[in-house]
PDB file of C-alpha atoms in Angstrom:
ATOM      1  CA  MET A  15      90.240 113.742 106.968  1.00  0.00           C
ATOM      2  CA  ASN A  16      88.352 110.550 106.326  1.00  0.00           C
ATOM      3  CA  THR A  17      84.785 110.837 105.139  1.00  0.00           C
ATOM      4  CA  GLY A  18      81.997 108.394 105.924  1.00  0.00           C
ATOM      5  CA  ASN A  19      81.940 105.501 108.347  1.00  0.00           C
ATOM      6  CA  LYS A  20      84.743 102.927 108.303  1.00  0.00           C
ATOM      7  CA  HIS A  21      83.396  99.403 108.127  1.00  0.00           C
ATOM      8  CA  SER A  22      84.894  96.112 109.174  1.00  0.00           C
ATOM      9  CA  ARG A  23      82.641  93.525 107.574  1.00  0.00           C
ATOM     10  CA  GLN A  24      84.054  91.584 104.656  1.00  0.00           C
ATOM     11  CA  LEU A  25      82.639  91.944 101.127  1.00  0.00           C
ATOM     12  CA  LYS A  26      83.177  89.766  98.116  1.00  0.00           C
ATOM     13  CA  GLY A  27      85.777  91.156  95.718  1.00  0.00           C
ATOM     14  CA  GLN A  28      87.764  90.248  92.669  1.00  0.00           C
ATOM     15  CA  ARG A  29      90.278  88.379  94.774  1.00  0.00           C
ATOM     16  CA  MET A  30      89.755  86.986  98.268  1.00  0.00           C
ATOM     17  CA  PHE A  31      92.141  85.608 100.849  1.00  0.00           C
ATOM     18  CA  SER A  32      91.770  82.097 102.228  1.00  0.00           C
ATOM     19  CA  PRO A  33      89.541  81.694 105.314  1.00  0.00           C
ATOM     20  CA  LEU A  34      91.240  82.916 108.450  1.00  0.00           C
ATOM     21  CA  GLY A  35      90.387  79.721 110.266  1.00  0.00           C
ATOM     22  CA  SER A  36      93.025  77.838 108.287  1.00  0.00           C
ATOM     23  CA  MET A  37      95.808  80.375 108.620  1.00  0.00           C
ATOM     24  CA  GLU A  38      97.798  78.393 111.199  1.00  0.00           C
ATOM     25  CA  THR A  39      98.638  75.802 108.569  1.00  0.00           C
ATOM     26  CA  MET A  40      99.965  78.341 106.079  1.00  0.00           C
ATOM     27  CA  ARG A  41     103.643  79.057 105.553  1.00  0.00           C
ATOM     28  CA  VAL A  42     104.972  82.561 105.039  1.00  0.00           C
ATOM     29  CA  ILE A  43     106.859  83.130 101.812  1.00  0.00           C
ATOM     30  CA  ARG A  44     110.050  84.846 102.951  1.00  0.00           C
ATOM     31  CA  ARG A  45     111.900  85.132  99.659  1.00  0.00           C
ATOM     32  CA  PRO A  46     112.123  88.673  98.260  1.00  0.00           C
ATOM     33  CA  TRP A  47     109.368  89.535  95.797  1.00  0.00           C
ATOM     34  CA  TRP A  48     111.729  89.843  92.828  1.00  0.00           C
ATOM     35  CA  ARG A  49     113.072  86.306  93.336  1.00  0.00           C
ATOM     36  CA  ARG A  50     109.542  84.961  93.533  1.00  0.00           C
ATOM     37  CA  ALA A  51     108.662  86.795  90.356  1.00  0.00           C
ATOM     38  CA  LYS A  52     111.717  85.521  88.455  1.00  0.00           C
ATOM     39  CA  LYS A  53     111.108  81.903  89.411  1.00  0.00           C
ATOM     40  CA  ALA A  54     107.404  82.066  88.660  1.00  0.00           C
ATOM     41  CA  ASN A  55     107.976  83.659  85.265  1.00  0.00           C
ATOM     42  CA  LYS A  56     110.414  80.891  84.359  1.00  0.00           C
ATOM     43  CA  ASN A  57     108.391  77.918  85.519  1.00  0.00           C
ATOM     44  CA  GLU A  58     104.796  79.062  85.194  1.00  0.00           C
ATOM     45  CA  GLY A  59     104.673  80.678  81.801  1.00  0.00           C
ATOM     46  CA  GLY A  60     102.076  83.442  81.720  1.00  0.00           C
ATOM     47  CA  SER A  61     100.738  82.886  85.233  1.00  0.00           C
ATOM     48  CA  THR A  62     100.783  85.632  87.834  1.00  0.00           C
ATOM     49  CA  PRO A  63     104.153  85.552  89.668  1.00  0.00           C
ATOM     50  CA  PHE A  64     102.784  86.848  92.969  1.00  0.00           C
ATOM     51  CA  TYR A  65     100.475  84.055  94.123  1.00  0.00           C
ATOM     52  CA  GLY A  66     102.669  83.675  97.206  1.00  0.00           C
ATOM     53  CA  ILE A  67     101.507  87.029  98.528  1.00  0.00           C
ATOM     54  CA  TRP A  68      98.065  85.684  99.415  1.00  0.00           C
ATOM     55  CA  ASP A  69      99.235  83.021 101.858  1.00  0.00           C
ATOM     56  CA  ALA A  70     101.779  85.354 103.433  1.00  0.00           C
ATOM     57  CA  VAL A  71      99.412  88.297 103.847  1.00  0.00           C
ATOM     58  CA  ALA A  72      96.593  86.108 105.119  1.00  0.00           C
ATOM     59  CA  ARG A  73      98.877  84.642 107.785  1.00  0.00           C
ATOM     60  CA  PHE A  74     100.070  88.077 108.913  1.00  0.00           C
ATOM     61  CA  ALA A  75      96.472  89.307 109.054  1.00  0.00           C
ATOM     62  CA  ALA A  76      95.339  86.345 111.146  1.00  0.00           C
ATOM     63  CA  GLU A  77      98.284  86.864 113.493  1.00  0.00           C
ATOM     64  CA  ILE A  78      97.506  90.511 114.200  1.00  0.00           C
ATOM     65  CA  ARG A  79      93.750  89.917 114.511  1.00  0.00           C
ATOM     66  CA  THR A  80      94.269  87.804 117.643  1.00  0.00           C
ATOM     67  CA  SER A  81      97.088  89.893 119.111  1.00  0.00           C
ATOM     68  CA  ASP A  82      97.141  92.009 122.258  1.00  0.00           C
ATOM     69  CA  PHE A  83      98.018  94.955 120.024  1.00  0.00           C
ATOM     70  CA  MET A  84      94.730  94.635 118.133  1.00  0.00           C
ATOM     71  CA  ALA A  85      92.773  94.414 121.377  1.00  0.00           C
ATOM     72  CA  GLU A  86      94.494  97.526 122.715  1.00  0.00           C
ATOM     73  CA  MET A  87      93.939  99.488 119.500  1.00  0.00           C
ATOM     74  CA  ILE A  88      90.248  98.569 119.452  1.00  0.00           C
ATOM     75  CA  ARG A  89      90.000  99.749 123.045  1.00  0.00           C
ATOM     76  CA  ARG A  90      91.690 103.046 122.143  1.00  0.00           C
ATOM     77  CA  ARG A  91      89.499 103.483 119.065  1.00  0.00           C
ATOM     78  CA  ASP A  92      86.263 102.846 120.950  1.00  0.00           C
ATOM     79  CA  ALA A  93      87.279 105.202 123.762  1.00  0.00           C
ATOM     80  CA  TYR A  94      88.091 107.941 121.252  1.00  0.00           C
ATOM     81  CA  GLY A  95      85.098 107.334 118.978  1.00  0.00           C
ATOM     82  CA  SER A  96      84.982 105.065 115.952  1.00  0.00           C
ATOM     83  CA  GLN A  97      83.445 107.554 113.496  1.00  0.00           C
ATOM     84  CA  GLY A  98      85.741 107.868 110.484  1.00  0.00           C
ATOM     85  CA  VAL A  99      88.254 105.346 111.850  1.00  0.00           C
ATOM     86  CA  MET A 100      89.393 102.183 110.070  1.00  0.00           C
ATOM     87  CA  GLY A 101      87.827  98.915 111.260  1.00  0.00           C
ATOM     88  CA  ALA A 102      89.607  95.816 112.545  1.00  0.00           C
ATOM     89  CA  LEU A 103      89.536  93.756 109.333  1.00  0.00           C
ATOM     90  CA  ASP A 104      90.937  96.584 107.239  1.00  0.00           C
ATOM     91  CA  CYS A 105      93.598  97.374 109.856  1.00  0.00           C
ATOM     92  CA  ALA A 106      94.689  93.726 109.791  1.00  0.00           C
ATOM     93  CA  THR A 107      94.868  93.780 105.984  1.00  0.00           C
ATOM     94  CA  LEU A 108      96.903  96.985 106.012  1.00  0.00           C
ATOM     95  CA  TYR A 109      99.280  95.592 108.637  1.00  0.00           C
ATOM     96  CA  ALA A 110      99.743  92.382 106.648  1.00  0.00           C
ATOM     97  CA  LEU A 111     100.383  94.137 103.327  1.00  0.00           C
ATOM     98  CA  THR A 112     102.945  96.405 104.975  1.00  0.00           C
ATOM     99  CA  ARG A 113     104.773  93.478 106.582  1.00  0.00           C
ATOM    100  CA  TRP A 114     104.825  91.655 103.267  1.00  0.00           C
ATOM    101  CA  ARG A 115     106.276  94.612 101.353  1.00  0.00           C
ATOM    102  CA  ARG A 116     108.708  95.703 104.123  1.00  0.00           C
ATOM    103  CA  PRO A 117     108.785  99.343 102.949  1.00  0.00           C
ATOM    104  CA  ALA A 118     111.434 101.901 103.860  1.00  0.00           C
ATOM    105  CA  VAL A 119     109.294 104.909 102.902  1.00  0.00           C
ATOM    106  CA  VAL A 120     105.511 105.028 103.343  1.00  0.00           C
ATOM    107  CA  VAL A 121     103.140 107.930 102.642  1.00  0.00           C
ATOM    108  CA  GLU A 122      99.512 107.975 103.751  1.00  0.00           C
ATOM    109  CA  SER A 123      96.828 110.583 103.096  1.00  0.00           C
ATOM    110  CA  GLY A 124      94.036 111.144 105.594  1.00  0.00           C
ATOM    111  CA  GLY A 125      95.996 109.923 108.591  1.00  0.00           C
ATOM    112  CA  PHE A 126      93.327 111.382 110.911  1.00  0.00           C
ATOM    113  CA  VAL A 127      93.758 110.212 114.548  1.00  0.00           C
ATOM    114  CA  GLY A 128      96.197 107.459 113.621  1.00  0.00           C
ATOM    115  CA  MET A 129      94.374 104.119 113.567  1.00  0.00           C
ATOM    116  CA  SER A 130      95.823 103.152 110.189  1.00  0.00           C
ATOM    117  CA  SER A 131      99.131 104.790 111.095  1.00  0.00           C
ATOM    118  CA  ALA A 132      99.476 102.641 114.204  1.00  0.00           C
ATOM    119  CA  PHE A 133      99.139  99.409 112.242  1.00  0.00           C
ATOM    120  CA  ILE A 134     101.618 100.523 109.590  1.00  0.00           C
ATOM    121  CA  LEU A 135     104.104 101.498 112.300  1.00  0.00           C
ATOM    122  CA  LYS A 136     103.531  98.236 114.172  1.00  0.00           C
ATOM    123  CA  SER A 137     104.325  96.261 111.037  1.00  0.00           C
ATOM    124  CA  LEU A 138     107.572  98.198 110.553  1.00  0.00           C
ATOM    125  CA  VAL A 139     108.622  97.384 114.116  1.00  0.00           C
ATOM    126  CA  ASP A 140     107.662  93.731 113.778  1.00  0.00           C
ATOM    127  CA  GLU A 141     109.813  93.453 110.654  1.00  0.00           C
ATOM    128  CA  GLY A 142     112.760  95.164 112.334  1.00  0.00           C
ATOM    129  CA  LEU A 143     112.669  98.134 109.956  1.00  0.00           C
ATOM    130  CA  THR A 144     114.028 100.640 112.439  1.00  0.00           C
ATOM    131  CA  THR A 145     114.991 103.298 109.870  1.00  0.00           C
ATOM    132  CA  ALA A 146     111.717 103.209 107.914  1.00  0.00           C
ATOM    133  CA  LYS A 147     109.459 106.271 108.012  1.00  0.00           C
ATOM    134  CA  LEU A 148     105.726 106.866 107.712  1.00  0.00           C
ATOM    135  CA  TYR A 149     104.793 110.304 106.341  1.00  0.00           C
ATOM    136  CA  SER A 150     101.200 110.871 107.422  1.00  0.00           C
ATOM    137  CA  ILE A 151      99.171 113.693 105.834  1.00  0.00           C
ATOM    138  CA  GLU A 152      96.136 115.215 107.543  1.00  0.00           C
ATOM    139  CA  TRP A 153      94.380 118.387 106.473  1.00  0.00           C
ATOM    140  CA  SER A 154      91.761 118.892 109.193  1.00  0.00           C
ATOM    141  CA  GLU A 155      92.735 121.137 112.084  1.00  0.00           C
ATOM    142  CA  ASP A 156      89.783 119.754 114.056  1.00  0.00           C
ATOM    143  CA  CYS A 157      91.352 116.387 114.820  1.00  0.00           C
ATOM    144  CA  GLU A 158      94.267 115.433 117.049  1.00  0.00           C
ATOM    145  CA  GLN A 159      96.516 113.947 114.406  1.00  0.00           C
ATOM    146  CA  GLY A 160      97.939 110.565 115.397  1.00  0.00           C
ATOM    147  CA  ALA A 161      96.203 110.562 118.798  1.00  0.00           C
ATOM    148  CA  LEU A 162      95.705 106.773 118.799  1.00  0.00           C
ATOM    149  CA  ILE A 163      99.334 105.890 118.069  1.00  0.00           C
ATOM    150  CA  PRO A 164     101.088 104.251 121.059  1.00  0.00           C
ATOM    151  CA  ASP A 165     104.083 106.220 122.309  1.00  0.00           C
ATOM    152  CA  GLU A 166     106.531 103.409 121.581  1.00  0.00           C
ATOM    153  CA  LEU A 167     105.708 103.610 117.843  1.00  0.00           C
ATOM    154  CA  ARG A 168     106.026 107.358 117.366  1.00  0.00           C
ATOM    155  CA  SER A 169     109.729 107.563 116.558  1.00  0.00           C
ATOM    156  CA  GLN A 170     109.087 106.527 112.944  1.00  0.00           C
ATOM    157  CA  PHE A 171     105.975 108.693 112.532  1.00  0.00           C
ATOM    158  CA  VAL A 172     106.295 111.926 110.507  1.00  0.00           C
ATOM    159  CA  PRO A 173     103.057 113.953 110.768  1.00  0.00           C
ATOM    160  CA  MET A 174     102.389 116.434 107.970  1.00  0.00           C
ATOM    161  CA  ARG A 175      99.542 118.934 108.317  1.00  0.00           C
ATOM    162  CA  GLY A 176      98.044 120.357 105.132  1.00  0.00           C
ATOM    163  CA  LYS A 177      96.275 119.514 101.893  1.00  0.00           C
ATOM    164  CA  VAL A 178      97.842 116.696  99.955  1.00  0.00           C
ATOM    165  CA  GLU A 179      97.606 118.826  96.793  1.00  0.00           C
ATOM    166  CA  ASP A 180      99.719 121.556  98.389  1.00  0.00           C
ATOM    167  CA  LEU A 181     102.286 119.107  99.727  1.00  0.00           C
ATOM    168  CA  VAL A 182     102.638 117.478  96.309  1.00  0.00           C
ATOM    169  CA  ARG A 183     103.130 120.851  94.597  1.00  0.00           C
ATOM    170  CA  SER A 184     105.666 122.019  97.169  1.00  0.00           C
ATOM    171  CA  ASP A 185     107.793 118.869  96.868  1.00  0.00           C
ATOM    172  CA  GLU A 186     107.676 118.309 100.633  1.00  0.00           C
ATOM    173  CA  LEU A 187     106.980 114.601 100.155  1.00  0.00           C
ATOM    174  CA  PRO A 188     109.542 111.929  99.207  1.00  0.00           C
ATOM    175  CA  SER A 189     109.912 111.629  95.439  1.00  0.00           C
ATOM    176  CA  SER A 190     110.473 107.865  95.610  1.00  0.00           C
ATOM    177  CA  ILE A 191     108.404 105.679  97.926  1.00  0.00           C
ATOM    178  CA  ASP A 192     107.694 102.007  98.614  1.00  0.00           C
ATOM    179  CA  MET A 193     104.061 102.286  99.664  1.00  0.00           C
ATOM    180  CA  PHE A 194     101.190 104.768  99.441  1.00  0.00           C
ATOM    181  CA  LEU A 195      97.906 104.563 101.345  1.00  0.00           C
ATOM    182  CA  HIS A 196      94.930 106.655 100.253  1.00  0.00           C
ATOM    183  CA  ASP A 197      92.472 107.346 103.054  1.00  0.00           C
ATOM    184  CA  SER A 198      91.567 111.010 102.630  1.00  0.00           C
ATOM    185  CA  SER A 199      88.575 112.404 100.720  1.00  0.00           C
ATOM    186  CA  HIS A 200      86.722 109.526  99.074  1.00  0.00           C
ATOM    187  CA  SER A 201      85.265 111.441  96.165  1.00  0.00           C
ATOM    188  CA  TYR A 202      85.765 109.841  92.760  1.00  0.00           C
ATOM    189  CA  ARG A 203      87.786 112.755  91.440  1.00  0.00           C
ATOM    190  CA  HIS A 204      90.103 113.040  94.437  1.00  0.00           C
ATOM    191  CA  MET A 205      90.791 109.308  94.741  1.00  0.00           C
ATOM    192  CA  LEU A 206      91.664 109.080  91.059  1.00  0.00           C
ATOM    193  CA  TRP A 207      93.883 112.152  91.381  1.00  0.00           C
ATOM    194  CA  GLU A 208      95.823 110.674  94.300  1.00  0.00           C
ATOM    195  CA  PHE A 209      96.290 107.350  92.529  1.00  0.00           C
ATOM    196  CA  ARG A 210      97.660 109.131  89.470  1.00  0.00           C
ATOM    197  CA  GLN A 211      99.940 111.353  91.546  1.00  0.00           C
ATOM    198  CA  PHE A 212     101.515 108.669  93.715  1.00  0.00           C
ATOM    199  CA  TRP A 213     101.710 105.745  91.280  1.00  0.00           C
ATOM    200  CA  PRO A 214     104.739 107.316  89.476  1.00  0.00           C
ATOM    201  CA  ARG A 215     106.497 107.809  92.838  1.00  0.00           C
ATOM    202  CA  LEU A 216     106.308 104.101  93.673  1.00  0.00           C
ATOM    203  CA  ARG A 217     109.391 102.012  93.093  1.00  0.00           C
ATOM    204  CA  ASP A 218     109.199  98.753  91.170  1.00  0.00           C
ATOM    205  CA  GLY A 219     107.285  96.352  93.425  1.00  0.00           C
ATOM    206  CA  GLY A 220     105.807  99.220  95.434  1.00  0.00           C
ATOM    207  CA  LEU A 221     102.306  99.087  96.889  1.00  0.00           C
ATOM    208  CA  LEU A 222      99.435 101.410  96.109  1.00  0.00           C
ATOM    209  CA  VAL A 223      96.788 100.814  98.791  1.00  0.00           C
ATOM    210  CA  SER A 224      93.363 102.418  99.077  1.00  0.00           C
ATOM    211  CA  HIS A 225      90.741 102.323 101.787  1.00  0.00           C
ATOM    212  CA  ASP A 226      87.006 102.466 100.994  1.00  0.00           C
ATOM    213  CA  VAL A 227      87.406 101.350  97.386  1.00  0.00           C
ATOM    214  CA  GLN A 228      83.687 100.512  97.319  1.00  0.00           C
ATOM    215  CA  MET A 229      82.631 104.164  97.468  1.00  0.00           C
ATOM    216  CA  ASN A 230      83.064 104.851  93.746  1.00  0.00           C
ATOM    217  CA  ALA A 231      84.694 103.543  90.563  1.00  0.00           C
ATOM    218  CA  ALA A 232      88.043 105.310  91.002  1.00  0.00           C
ATOM    219  CA  PHE A 233      90.074 102.275  92.078  1.00  0.00           C
ATOM    220  CA  PRO A 234      88.887  99.792  89.413  1.00  0.00           C
ATOM    221  CA  GLU A 235      89.046 102.514  86.762  1.00  0.00           C
ATOM    222  CA  PHE A 236      92.625 103.373  87.661  1.00  0.00           C
ATOM    223  CA  LEU A 237      93.572  99.708  87.791  1.00  0.00           C
ATOM    224  CA  THR A 238      92.114  99.126  84.346  1.00  0.00           C
ATOM    225  CA  LYS A 239      94.510 101.704  82.941  1.00  0.00           C
ATOM    226  CA  THR A 240      97.492  99.688  84.198  1.00  0.00           C
ATOM    227  CA  TYR A 241      96.532  96.712  82.015  1.00  0.00           C
ATOM    228  CA  ALA A 242      97.816  95.957  78.528  1.00  0.00           C
ATOM    229  CA  HIS A 243      96.304  93.083  76.539  1.00  0.00           C
ATOM    230  CA  ASP A 244      97.603  90.739  73.903  1.00  0.00           C
ATOM    231  CA  LYS A 245      95.782  91.425  70.646  1.00  0.00           C
ATOM    232  CA  LYS A 246      95.583  87.759  69.653  1.00  0.00           C
ATOM    233  CA  THR A 247      94.510  86.144  72.932  1.00  0.00           C
ATOM    234  CA  GLY A 248      92.866  89.097  74.691  1.00  0.00           C
ATOM    235  CA  ARG A 249      94.675  88.103  77.879  1.00  0.00           C
ATOM    236  CA  ARG A 250      96.921  90.297  79.993  1.00  0.00           C
ATOM    237  CA  ASP A 251     100.256  91.049  78.372  1.00  0.00           C
ATOM    238  CA  PRO A 252     102.681  90.729  81.330  1.00  0.00           C
ATOM    239  CA  GLN A 253     105.439  92.623  79.523  1.00  0.00           C
ATOM    240  CA  ARG A 254     103.371  95.780  79.016  1.00  0.00           C
ATOM    241  CA  THR A 255     101.049  95.643  82.044  1.00  0.00           C
ATOM    242  CA  SER A 256     102.270  98.041  84.747  1.00  0.00           C
ATOM    243  CA  HIS A 257     101.215  95.990  87.780  1.00  0.00           C
ATOM    244  CA  TYR A 258     102.360  92.606  89.035  1.00  0.00           C
ATOM    245  CA  GLU A 259      99.261  91.770  91.066  1.00  0.00           C
ATOM    246  CA  TRP A 260      96.241  93.431  92.606  1.00  0.00           C
ATOM    247  CA  GLY A 261      93.433  92.490  94.940  1.00  0.00           C
ATOM    248  CA  ARG A 262      90.808  93.471  97.451  1.00  0.00           C
ATOM    249  CA  TRP A 263      89.953  92.282 100.936  1.00  0.00           C
ATOM    250  CA  GLY A 264      87.205  94.012 102.886  1.00  0.00           C
ATOM    251  CA  TYR A 265      87.305  97.675 101.948  1.00  0.00           C
ATOM    252  CA  ILE A 266      91.043  97.638 101.192  1.00  0.00           C
ATOM    253  CA  GLY A 267      92.216  97.521  97.588  1.00  0.00           C
ATOM    254  CA  PHE A 268      95.850  97.314  96.502  1.00  0.00           C
ATOM    255  CA  ALA A 269      98.056  97.048  93.441  1.00  0.00           C
ATOM    256  CA  ILE A 270     101.742  96.075  93.189  1.00  0.00           C
ATOM    257  CA  LYS A 271     103.489  98.326  90.712  1.00  0.00           C
ATOM    258  CA  LYS A 272     105.601  96.992  87.869  1.00  0.00           C
ATOM    259  CA  GLN A 273     108.023  99.482  86.395  1.00  0.00           C
ATOM    260  CA  ILE A 274     107.779  99.465  82.590  1.00  0.00           C
ATOM    261  CA  ASP A 275     111.007 100.550  80.898  1.00  0.00           C
TER     262      ASP A 275
END
């Protein structure tokens, strides 16, 4: 179950998206991520090959922010009670990241009443990913798991009740996934544990996403461990660094995994 209030105001982070007011002029990058990476590595030397993600994700986020779906979900959230539920900005970011990655298998911890789940599921539908599945973990017996999810989105929703630690040990979760969202207990120790557990399950190009990254140092500390640096220049060594790109918008942090052989 989520702990603490979910906020929707935007904070400054290591990487910020372009202002939403200019999103209508942006073009979505539709090429697969691996083609973008190959071209960028060839033509841009040591530059990050995933710059295209920012324009694409920002456009998707702006699109959902002004949609009827967002208005309906805010209405549902407010009627249910907003305590412990993800805010509008973070929902838009999550939706946009999911649309950009187009995952077939998603796992989230702390699914709670389904605000985050609804936006993940909506993105799968909007991308035409009819066989994709969202495995949503919730421990608390005191909440109605997935209560906010619209009926038309439930066919791809797989609720799982129990502690994430127990589900990991029992091998009830998919061993290979495209995206993981942490939104359960936001203690330093538990966040770091989840990152370490689910990072190896992510395929090359998979997304590790975390809500409430501001609550402690777990996310930046974990991210630091994915870096490798060139001894001569002190800059990131792209061959040995195990992420392609990372960023933060609002209270959402994410990293794109690079598989190191």
